[in-house]
XYZ file of C-alpha atoms in Angstrom:
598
model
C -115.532 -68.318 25.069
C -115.692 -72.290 24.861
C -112.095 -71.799 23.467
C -110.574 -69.545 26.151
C -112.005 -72.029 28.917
C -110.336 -75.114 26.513
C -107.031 -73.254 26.686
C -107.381 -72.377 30.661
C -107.911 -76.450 31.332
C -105.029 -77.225 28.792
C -102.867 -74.886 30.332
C -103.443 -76.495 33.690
C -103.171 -79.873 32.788
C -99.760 -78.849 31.585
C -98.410 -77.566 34.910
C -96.321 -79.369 37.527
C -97.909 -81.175 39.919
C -101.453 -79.993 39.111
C -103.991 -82.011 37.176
C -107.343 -80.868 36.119
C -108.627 -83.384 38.610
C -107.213 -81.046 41.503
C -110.281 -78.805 42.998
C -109.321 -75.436 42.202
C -110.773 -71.693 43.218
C -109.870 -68.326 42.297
C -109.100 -65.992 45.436
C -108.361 -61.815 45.230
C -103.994 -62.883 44.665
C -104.622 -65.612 42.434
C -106.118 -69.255 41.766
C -105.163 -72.062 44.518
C -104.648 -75.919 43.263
C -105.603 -78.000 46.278
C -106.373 -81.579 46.506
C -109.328 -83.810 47.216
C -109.522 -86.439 49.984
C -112.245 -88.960 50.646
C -113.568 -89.408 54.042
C -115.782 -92.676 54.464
C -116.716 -94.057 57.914
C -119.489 -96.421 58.381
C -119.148 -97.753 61.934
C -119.784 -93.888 63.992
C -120.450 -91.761 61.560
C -121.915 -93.640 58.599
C -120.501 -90.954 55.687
C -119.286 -91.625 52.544
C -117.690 -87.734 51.517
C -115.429 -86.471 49.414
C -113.565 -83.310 50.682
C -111.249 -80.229 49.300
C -108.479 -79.390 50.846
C -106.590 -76.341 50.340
C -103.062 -76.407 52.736
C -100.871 -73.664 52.916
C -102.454 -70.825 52.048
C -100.811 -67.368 52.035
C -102.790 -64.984 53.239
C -100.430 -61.851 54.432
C -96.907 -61.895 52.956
C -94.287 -63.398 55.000
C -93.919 -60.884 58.042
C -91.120 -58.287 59.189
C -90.303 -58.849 62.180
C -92.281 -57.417 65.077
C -94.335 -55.313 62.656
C -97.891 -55.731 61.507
C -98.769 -58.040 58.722
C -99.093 -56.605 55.391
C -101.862 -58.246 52.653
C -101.098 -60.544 50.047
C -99.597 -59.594 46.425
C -101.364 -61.480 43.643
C -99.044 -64.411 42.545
C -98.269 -65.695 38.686
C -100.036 -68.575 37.504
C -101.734 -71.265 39.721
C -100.358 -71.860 43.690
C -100.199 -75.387 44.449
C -101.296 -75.296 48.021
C -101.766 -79.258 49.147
C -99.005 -79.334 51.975
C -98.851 -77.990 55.361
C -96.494 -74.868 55.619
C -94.025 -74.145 58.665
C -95.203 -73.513 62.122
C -94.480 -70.226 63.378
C -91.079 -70.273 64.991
C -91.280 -71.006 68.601
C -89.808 -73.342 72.152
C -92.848 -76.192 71.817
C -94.863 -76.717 74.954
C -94.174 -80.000 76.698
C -96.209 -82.826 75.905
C -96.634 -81.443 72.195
C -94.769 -82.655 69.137
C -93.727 -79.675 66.683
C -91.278 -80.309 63.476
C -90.556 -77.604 61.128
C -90.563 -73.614 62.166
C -90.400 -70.578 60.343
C -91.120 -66.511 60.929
C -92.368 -67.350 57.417
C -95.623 -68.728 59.119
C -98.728 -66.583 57.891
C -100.557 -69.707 56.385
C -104.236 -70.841 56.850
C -105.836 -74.537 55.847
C -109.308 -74.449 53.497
C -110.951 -77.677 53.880
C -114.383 -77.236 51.964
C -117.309 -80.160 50.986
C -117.102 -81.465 47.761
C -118.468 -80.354 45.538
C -118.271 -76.937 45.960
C -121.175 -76.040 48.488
C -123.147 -72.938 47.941
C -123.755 -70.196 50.912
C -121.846 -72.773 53.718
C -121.334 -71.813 57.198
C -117.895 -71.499 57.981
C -115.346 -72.242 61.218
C -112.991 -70.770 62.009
C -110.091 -72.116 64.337
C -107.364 -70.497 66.256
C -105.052 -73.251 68.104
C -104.229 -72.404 71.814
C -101.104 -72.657 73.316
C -100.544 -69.816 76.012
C -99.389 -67.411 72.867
C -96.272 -68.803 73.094
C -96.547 -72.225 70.908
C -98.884 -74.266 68.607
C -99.810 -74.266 65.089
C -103.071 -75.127 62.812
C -100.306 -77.093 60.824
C -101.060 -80.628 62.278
C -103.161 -83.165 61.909
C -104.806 -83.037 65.659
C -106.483 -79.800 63.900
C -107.573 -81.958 61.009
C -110.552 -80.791 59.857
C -112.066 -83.052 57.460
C -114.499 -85.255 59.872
C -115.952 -81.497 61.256
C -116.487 -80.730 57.254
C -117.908 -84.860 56.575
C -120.271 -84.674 60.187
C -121.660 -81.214 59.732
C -120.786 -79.664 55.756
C -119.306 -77.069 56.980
C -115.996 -75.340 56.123
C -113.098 -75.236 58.366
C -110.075 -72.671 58.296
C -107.357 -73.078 60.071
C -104.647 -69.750 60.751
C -101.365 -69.622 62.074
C -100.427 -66.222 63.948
C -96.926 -65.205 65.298
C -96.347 -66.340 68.940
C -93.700 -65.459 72.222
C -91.319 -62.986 71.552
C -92.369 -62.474 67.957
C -95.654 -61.727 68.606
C -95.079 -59.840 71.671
C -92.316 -57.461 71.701
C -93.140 -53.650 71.477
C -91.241 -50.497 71.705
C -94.947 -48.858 71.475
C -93.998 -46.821 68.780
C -94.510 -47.398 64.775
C -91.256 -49.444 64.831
C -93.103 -53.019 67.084
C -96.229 -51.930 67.878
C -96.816 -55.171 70.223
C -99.860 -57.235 69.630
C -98.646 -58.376 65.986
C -99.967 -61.924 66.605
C -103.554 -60.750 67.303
C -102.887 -58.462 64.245
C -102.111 -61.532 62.087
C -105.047 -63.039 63.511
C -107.285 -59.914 62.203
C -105.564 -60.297 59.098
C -106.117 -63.754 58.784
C -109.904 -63.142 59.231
C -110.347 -60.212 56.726
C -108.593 -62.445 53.842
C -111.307 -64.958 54.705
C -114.155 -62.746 54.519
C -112.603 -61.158 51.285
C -112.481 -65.107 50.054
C -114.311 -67.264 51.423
C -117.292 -67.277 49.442
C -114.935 -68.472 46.632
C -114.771 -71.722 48.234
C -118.469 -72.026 48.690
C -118.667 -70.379 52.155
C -121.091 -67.301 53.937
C -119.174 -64.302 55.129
C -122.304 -63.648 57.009
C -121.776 -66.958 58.641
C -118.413 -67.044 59.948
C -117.950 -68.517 63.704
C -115.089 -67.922 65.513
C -114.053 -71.378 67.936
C -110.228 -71.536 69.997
C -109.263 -73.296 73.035
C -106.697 -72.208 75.370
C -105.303 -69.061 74.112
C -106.990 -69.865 70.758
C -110.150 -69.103 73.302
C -108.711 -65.908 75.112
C -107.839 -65.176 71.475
C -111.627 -65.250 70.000
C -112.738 -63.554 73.273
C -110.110 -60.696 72.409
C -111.357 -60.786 69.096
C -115.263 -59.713 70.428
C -113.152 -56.766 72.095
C -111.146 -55.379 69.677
C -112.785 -52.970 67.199
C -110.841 -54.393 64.558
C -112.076 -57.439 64.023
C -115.964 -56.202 64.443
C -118.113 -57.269 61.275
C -115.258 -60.146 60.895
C -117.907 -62.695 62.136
C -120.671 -63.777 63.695
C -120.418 -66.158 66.134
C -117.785 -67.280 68.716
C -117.180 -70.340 70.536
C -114.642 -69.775 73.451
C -112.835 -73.455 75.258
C -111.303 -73.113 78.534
C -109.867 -69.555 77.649
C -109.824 -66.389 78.876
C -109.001 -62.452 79.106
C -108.598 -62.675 82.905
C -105.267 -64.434 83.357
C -102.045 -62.959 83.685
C -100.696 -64.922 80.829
C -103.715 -63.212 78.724
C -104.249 -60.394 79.445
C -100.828 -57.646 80.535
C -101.615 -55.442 83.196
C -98.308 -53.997 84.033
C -97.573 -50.480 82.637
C -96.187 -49.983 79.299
C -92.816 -48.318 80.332
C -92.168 -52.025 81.264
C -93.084 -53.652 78.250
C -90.584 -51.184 76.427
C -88.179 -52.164 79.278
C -88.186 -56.253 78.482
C -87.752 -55.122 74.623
C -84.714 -53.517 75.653
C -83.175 -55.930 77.809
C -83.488 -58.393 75.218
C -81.810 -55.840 73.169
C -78.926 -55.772 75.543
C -78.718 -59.344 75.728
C -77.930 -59.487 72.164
C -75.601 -56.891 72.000
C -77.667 -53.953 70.587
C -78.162 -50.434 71.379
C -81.113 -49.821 72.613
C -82.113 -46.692 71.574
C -83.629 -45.033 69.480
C -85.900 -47.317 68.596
C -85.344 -47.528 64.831
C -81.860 -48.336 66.040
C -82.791 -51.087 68.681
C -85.033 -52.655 65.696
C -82.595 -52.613 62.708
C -79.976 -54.301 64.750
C -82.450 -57.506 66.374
C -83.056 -57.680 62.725
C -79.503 -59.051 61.799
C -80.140 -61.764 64.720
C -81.355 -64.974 63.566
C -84.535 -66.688 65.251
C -82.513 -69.063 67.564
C -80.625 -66.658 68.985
C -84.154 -64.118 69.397
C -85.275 -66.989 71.581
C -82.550 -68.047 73.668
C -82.404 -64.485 75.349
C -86.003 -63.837 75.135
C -86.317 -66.004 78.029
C -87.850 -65.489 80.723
C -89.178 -62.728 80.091
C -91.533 -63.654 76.996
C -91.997 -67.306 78.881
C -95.637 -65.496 78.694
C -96.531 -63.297 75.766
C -100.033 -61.823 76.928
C -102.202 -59.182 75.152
C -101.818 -56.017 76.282
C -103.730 -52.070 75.527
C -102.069 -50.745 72.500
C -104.796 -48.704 71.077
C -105.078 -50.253 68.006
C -106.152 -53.787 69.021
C -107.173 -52.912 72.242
C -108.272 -49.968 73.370
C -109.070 -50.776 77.173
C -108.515 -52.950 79.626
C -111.536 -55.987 78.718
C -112.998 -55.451 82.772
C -113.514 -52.123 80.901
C -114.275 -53.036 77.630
C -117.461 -54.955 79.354
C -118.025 -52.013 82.205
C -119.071 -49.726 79.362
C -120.727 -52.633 77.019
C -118.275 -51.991 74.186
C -117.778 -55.398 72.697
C -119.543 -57.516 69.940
C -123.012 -58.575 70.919
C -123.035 -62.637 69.343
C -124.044 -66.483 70.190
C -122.207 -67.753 72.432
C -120.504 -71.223 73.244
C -118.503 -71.566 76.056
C -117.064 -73.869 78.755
C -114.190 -75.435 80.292
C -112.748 -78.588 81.466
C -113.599 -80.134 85.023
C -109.810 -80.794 85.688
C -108.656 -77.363 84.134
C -106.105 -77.202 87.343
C -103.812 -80.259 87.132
C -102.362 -78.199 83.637
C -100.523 -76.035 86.130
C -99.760 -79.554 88.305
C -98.015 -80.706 85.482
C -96.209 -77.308 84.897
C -94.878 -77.428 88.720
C -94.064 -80.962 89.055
C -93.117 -82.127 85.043
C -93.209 -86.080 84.076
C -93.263 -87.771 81.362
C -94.646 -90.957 82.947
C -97.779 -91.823 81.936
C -98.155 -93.837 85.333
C -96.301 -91.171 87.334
C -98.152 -91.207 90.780
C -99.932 -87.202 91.235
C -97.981 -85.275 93.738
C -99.240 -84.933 97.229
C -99.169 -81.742 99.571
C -99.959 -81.186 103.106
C -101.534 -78.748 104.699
C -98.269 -76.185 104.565
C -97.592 -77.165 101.193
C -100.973 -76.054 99.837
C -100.337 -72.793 101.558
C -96.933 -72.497 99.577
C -98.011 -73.131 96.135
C -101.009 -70.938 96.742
C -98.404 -68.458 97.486
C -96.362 -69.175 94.582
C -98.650 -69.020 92.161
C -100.349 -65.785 93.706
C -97.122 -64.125 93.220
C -97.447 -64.603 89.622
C -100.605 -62.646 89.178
C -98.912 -60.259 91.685
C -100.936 -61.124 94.375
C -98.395 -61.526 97.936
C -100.096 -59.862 100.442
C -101.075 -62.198 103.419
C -104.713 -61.599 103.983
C -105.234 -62.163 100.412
C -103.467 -65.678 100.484
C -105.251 -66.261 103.776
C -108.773 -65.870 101.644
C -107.994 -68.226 99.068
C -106.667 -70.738 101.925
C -110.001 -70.685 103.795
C -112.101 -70.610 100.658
C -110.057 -73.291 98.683
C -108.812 -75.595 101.979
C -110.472 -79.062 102.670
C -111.869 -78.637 105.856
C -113.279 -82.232 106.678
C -110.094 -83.164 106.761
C -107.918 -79.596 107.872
C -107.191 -81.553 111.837
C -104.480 -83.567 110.310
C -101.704 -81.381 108.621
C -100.408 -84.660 106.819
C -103.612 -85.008 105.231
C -103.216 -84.675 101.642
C -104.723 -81.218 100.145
C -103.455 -81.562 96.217
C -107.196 -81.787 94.783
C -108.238 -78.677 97.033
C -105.153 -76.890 94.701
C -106.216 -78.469 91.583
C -109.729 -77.240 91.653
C -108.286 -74.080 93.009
C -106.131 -73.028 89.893
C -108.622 -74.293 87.555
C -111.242 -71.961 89.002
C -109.037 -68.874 89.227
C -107.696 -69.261 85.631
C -110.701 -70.814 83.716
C -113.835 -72.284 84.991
C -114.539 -68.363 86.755
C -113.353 -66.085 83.901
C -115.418 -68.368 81.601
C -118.490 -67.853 83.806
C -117.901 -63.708 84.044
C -117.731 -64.162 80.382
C -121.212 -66.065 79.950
C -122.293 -63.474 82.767
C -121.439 -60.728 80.288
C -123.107 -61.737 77.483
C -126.076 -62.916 78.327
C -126.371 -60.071 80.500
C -126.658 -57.580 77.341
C -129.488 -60.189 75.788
C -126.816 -62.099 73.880
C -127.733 -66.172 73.239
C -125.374 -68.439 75.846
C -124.477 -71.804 75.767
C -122.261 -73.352 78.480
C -121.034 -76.925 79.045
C -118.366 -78.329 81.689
C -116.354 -81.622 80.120
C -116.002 -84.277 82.477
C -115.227 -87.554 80.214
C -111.680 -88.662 81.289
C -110.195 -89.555 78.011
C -108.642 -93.315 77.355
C -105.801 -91.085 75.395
C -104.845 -87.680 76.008
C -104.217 -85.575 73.576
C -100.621 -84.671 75.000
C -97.911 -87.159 74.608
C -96.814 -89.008 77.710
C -99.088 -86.967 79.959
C -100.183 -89.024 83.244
C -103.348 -91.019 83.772
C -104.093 -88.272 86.871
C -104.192 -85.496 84.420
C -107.770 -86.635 84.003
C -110.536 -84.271 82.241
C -107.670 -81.700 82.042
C -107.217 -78.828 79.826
C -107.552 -79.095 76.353
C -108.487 -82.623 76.935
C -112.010 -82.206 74.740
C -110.364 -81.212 71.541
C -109.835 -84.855 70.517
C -114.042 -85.277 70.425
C -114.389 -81.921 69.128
C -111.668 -82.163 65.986
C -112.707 -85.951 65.248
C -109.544 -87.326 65.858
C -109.921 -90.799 66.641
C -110.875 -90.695 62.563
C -107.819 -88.880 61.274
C -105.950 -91.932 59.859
C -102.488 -89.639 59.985
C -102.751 -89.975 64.114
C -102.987 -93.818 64.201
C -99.792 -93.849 66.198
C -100.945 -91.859 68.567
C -102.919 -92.455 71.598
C -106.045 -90.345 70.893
C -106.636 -92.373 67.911
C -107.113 -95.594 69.946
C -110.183 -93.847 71.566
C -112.839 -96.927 73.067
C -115.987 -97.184 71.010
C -117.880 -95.300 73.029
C -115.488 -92.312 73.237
C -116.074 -92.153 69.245
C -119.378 -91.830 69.751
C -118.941 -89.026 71.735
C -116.911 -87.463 69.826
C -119.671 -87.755 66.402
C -122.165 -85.915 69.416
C -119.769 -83.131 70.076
C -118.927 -82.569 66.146
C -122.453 -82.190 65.773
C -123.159 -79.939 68.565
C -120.582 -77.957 67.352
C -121.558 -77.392 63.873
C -124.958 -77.280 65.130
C -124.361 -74.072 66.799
C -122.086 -72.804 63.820
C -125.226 -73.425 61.382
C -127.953 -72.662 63.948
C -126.547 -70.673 66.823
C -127.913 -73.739 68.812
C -126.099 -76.849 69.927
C -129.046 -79.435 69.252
C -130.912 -77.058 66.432
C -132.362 -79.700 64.303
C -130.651 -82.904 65.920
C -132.249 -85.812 65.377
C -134.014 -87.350 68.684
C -131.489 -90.525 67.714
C -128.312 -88.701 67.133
C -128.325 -88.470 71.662
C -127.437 -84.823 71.963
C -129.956 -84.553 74.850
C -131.253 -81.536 76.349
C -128.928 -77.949 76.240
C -130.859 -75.212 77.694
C -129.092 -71.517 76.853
C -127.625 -70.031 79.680
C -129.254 -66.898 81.108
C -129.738 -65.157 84.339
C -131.065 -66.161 87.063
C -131.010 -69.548 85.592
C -127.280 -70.226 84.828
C -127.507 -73.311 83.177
C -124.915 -75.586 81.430
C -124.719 -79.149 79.784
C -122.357 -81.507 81.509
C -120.617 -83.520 78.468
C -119.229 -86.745 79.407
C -119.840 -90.005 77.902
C -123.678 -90.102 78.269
C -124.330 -87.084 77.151
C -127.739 -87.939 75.993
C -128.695 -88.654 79.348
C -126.305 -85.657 81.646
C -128.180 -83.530 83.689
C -128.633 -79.833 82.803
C -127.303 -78.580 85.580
C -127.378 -75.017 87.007
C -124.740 -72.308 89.043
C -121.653 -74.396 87.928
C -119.362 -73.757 90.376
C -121.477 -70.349 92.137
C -119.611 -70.477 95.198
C -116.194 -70.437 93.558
C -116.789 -67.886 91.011
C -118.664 -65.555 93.314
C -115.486 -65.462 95.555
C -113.294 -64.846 92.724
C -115.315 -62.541 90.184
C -117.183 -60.792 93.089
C -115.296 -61.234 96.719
C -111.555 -61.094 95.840
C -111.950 -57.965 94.290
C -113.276 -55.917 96.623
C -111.266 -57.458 99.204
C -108.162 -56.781 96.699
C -109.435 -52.958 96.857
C -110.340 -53.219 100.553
C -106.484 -53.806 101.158
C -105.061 -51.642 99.016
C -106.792 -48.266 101.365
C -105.973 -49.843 104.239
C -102.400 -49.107 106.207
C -100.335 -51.824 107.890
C -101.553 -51.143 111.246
C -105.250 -52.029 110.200
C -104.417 -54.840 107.887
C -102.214 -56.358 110.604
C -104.832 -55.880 113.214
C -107.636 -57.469 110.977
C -105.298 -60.323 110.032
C -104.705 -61.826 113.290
C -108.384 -61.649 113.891
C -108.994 -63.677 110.871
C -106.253 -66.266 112.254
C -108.100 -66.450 115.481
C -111.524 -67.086 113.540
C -109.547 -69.458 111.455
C -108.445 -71.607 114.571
C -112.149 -71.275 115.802
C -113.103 -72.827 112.666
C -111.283 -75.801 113.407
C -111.836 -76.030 116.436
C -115.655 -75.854 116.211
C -115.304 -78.530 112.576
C -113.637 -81.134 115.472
C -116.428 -80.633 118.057
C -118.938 -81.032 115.794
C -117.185 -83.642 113.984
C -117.480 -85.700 117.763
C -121.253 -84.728 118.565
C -122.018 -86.002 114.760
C -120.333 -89.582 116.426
C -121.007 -89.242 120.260
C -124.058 -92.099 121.210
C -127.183 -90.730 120.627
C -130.241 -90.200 123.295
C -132.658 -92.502 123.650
């Protein structure tokens, strides 16, 4: 035996590339050659570690387009994986720096303690991006200080995205979903392989931001990814959107993979014929005409993925029961700012918007989530309007938009979410993010963006350690953003170890107090930069969330059995209670100032 294990290391130290140094483990297709790095900060963190890093890793062969992945062959001899692969081909979302693409894409990152640990808890990240762009390939997903602060391991998985991930004819030809697919592919090799590396397939948690978050949520829906994992951790993402979740019918999803079919010069039918020609058509030319209508590429009910609508997924209880970690981003709304009015100015001034603007880009965005009719736009005017100062109609009502689209598309579907779960007994931890970064982690983004979306992943991922980001701004973080950023790693792996945020903290490390969230109580940890000291607050945002998880619905139903003659009738009494409202706010407004009685 001592001579077969000789001729294995000789054999290796013979190979290009590869030294018997190299970490090495031996996966279901093969053995992977990685590469060690050491990770030593003494200032924050105080760690000395040495880490294994496994890049590249193949873990479906490289896809046909629009079809489902299909598991990796074994491979000959040892697979150097210590570089980053392609990102998956896609149009990069602004502020965000991507370099090379590829359909050839279905990679995930292994970055392990060192040595090898035994029985680890593992994370598991999906990168957001609106299912349209992104990648795990980058160094702002980095996850060597998560594996130094809290030994855990960290994968990292690319999955198709846009046009690639979306298209369907809803027949075996592009079933749709393929991205989620990859996703549940993705998550199978790991639990296949993971304890090769020194990790739990008991003890897998699932964490994504964005529509890495809507993803994980999907992921506790779909049927195929149940005994996958354990835990999830969901960040300012969502089922609930329209650029999640599909509602239209699916005679119009086959319709947009036609068109593009047209656009490109294809028959469109049958099927098999549509597909076989889109195939000769390189990527570019896929996206130029897939636009705009893949500009979105949400989930939608195949029957494979997704069986139901998720409202009915969670109507009838049919989802995986897990911990739970979830939250969003106090300034979740000036994202879609920044869609609507684009700059690359860091000190761009925010845009302003009277009292008739507000109702206009209520309306506009509305539209998109098909909602038009009047009263309904009248509702989210009086809830969402800024009434102290409503009298003059020059009076700048941007913030009362900003808070209004990040309630409607994350701050309320994250609470439903928490409602769900901790409804059926499941453990719920909440937090709102309120720190406005020194850097944000998007290039050139304004200094009014504030605690915006996606804004906590720099404190989560470590980055102001990542040496590779030292030109960019997040790495210049102040001293006591760094600290925050140690408390947040540890919360994190704290809950992946311990399905608790500040399990087994030490009273010094300043996590503070994180109460679950349950019902009645509703509480959630506010995370800023004294987060040893934040209140625990409760009912973040109850007003808001009622109206649009409770309220808007029924009154969406309410109009829908009513005919134009009512609806008409009711909306001009609304107006008239409207102008009653103001007019009442003023006279009260001049009693509050009138002299008083002595």
């Amino acid at each position: 035996m001592d001579f077969y294990i000789l001729l294995s290391l000789l054999f290796l130290a013979l190979m290009p590339e590869v030294s018997i140094a190299d970490p090495n483990v031996t996966v279901a297709q093969g053995m992977l050659v990685g590469k060690t790095v050491n990770f030593t900060e003494e200032n924050f963190i105080n760690v000395n570690k040495d880490v294994d890093i496994y890049l590249g890793v193949p873990f479906a062969e490289p896809p046909r387009r629009f079809k489902p992945p299909v598991a990796k062959q074994p491979w000959d001899g040892p697979l150097n994986v210590t570089e980053f692969k392609d990102a998956c081909t896609q149009i990069p979302l602004i502020g965000t720096i991507m370099e090379s693409m590829s359909e050839d894409c279905l990679y995930l990152n292994v970055y392990s303690p060192s040595p090898k640990p035994t029985n680890a808890t593992v994370m598991v990240w999906i990168h957001g991006g609106g299912f349209t762009s992104g990648t795990a390939n980058q160094y702002d997903y980095y996850g060597v200080p998560l594996v130094a602060v809290g030994d855990v391991i960290v994968v990292t998985i690319n999955y198709r995205l846009g046009v690639f991930a979306k298209f369907t004819t809803k027949d075996a030809e592009a079933p749709g979903n393929v991205g989620m697919l990859d996703q549940v592919a993705a998550l199978q090799w790991i639990n296949d392989n993971i304890e090769a590396f020194g990790g739990d397939k008991d003890r897998i948690t699932l964490f994504g931001e964005s529509a890495g978050g809507a993803a994980v949520e999907y992921l506790t829906l779909s049927k195929r990814s149940r005994g996958l994992f354990n835990q999830a951790i969901i960040q300012s993402g969502s089922t609930v959107p329209n650029w999640s979740f599909d509602r239209r019918p699916a005679e119009m999803e086959v319709q947009d993979a036609k068109n593009l079919g047209e656009a490109l010069g294809c028959d469109t039918s049958p099927s098999t014929v549509l597909i076989a020609c889109l195939e000769t058509k390189n990527a570019t030319e896929i996206i130029s005409s897939s636009v705009p209508a893949y500009s979105t590429c949400p989930v939608s009910v195949d029957g494979d993925f997704l069986d139901d609508e998720p409202a009915n997924l969670y109507k009838n209880k049919d989802f995986t029961r897990c911990p739970i970690l979830t939250g969003t981003n106090r300034d979740e709304g000036t994202l879609l700012l920044i869609a609507l009015f684009p700059t690359d100015a860091s000190n761009a001034p925010r845009p302003e918007v009277n009292s008739s603007g507000l109702d206009g880009l209520i309306r506009s965005v509305s539209a998109s989530y098909g909602v038009t009719e009047d009263i309904l736009i009248a509702a989210i005017r009086q809830e969402y309007t800024d009434w102290t100062i409503a009298d003059n109609s020059s009076a700048n009502q941007m913030p009362s938009f900003i808070e209004y689209a990040g309630d409607q598309g994350f701050s309320c579907p994250s609470d439903q979410f928490a409602r769900y779960h901790a409804g059926v007994g499941d453990t719920v931890f909440k937090y709102f993010f309120t720190h406005e970064p020194s850097g944000s982690v998007y290039q050139g983004f304004p200094e009014w963006f504030g605690a915006g979306h996606g804004e906590e992943l720099t404190f989560v991922f470590g980055t102001p350690f990542v040496e590779q980001l030292s030109d960019r701004d997040i790495y210049l973080l102040t001293d006591e953003e760094k600290t925050l950023s140690v408390k947040m790693m540890k919360s994190w792996t704290n809950f992946a170890k311990y399905g608790d945020p500040t399990h087994g903290a030490n009273p010094n490390e300043g996590l503070g107090s994180w109460p679950s969230f349950t019902v009645p109580e509703l509480s959630y940890k506010e995370i800023s930069l004294d987060i040893a000291n934040d209140g625990v607050g409760r009912a973040l945002k109850a007003r808001q969330c009622h109206f649009w998880n409770d309220y808007f619905p029924k009154l969406q139903k309410f109009v829908a059995s009513q005919s134009m003659d009512d609806l008409s009738e009711w909306q001009n009494e609304f107006k008239n209670w409207q102008g009653q409202l103001t007019n009442w706010q003023q006279a009260y407004d001049e009693y509050k100032e009138a002299p008083k009685c002595n």
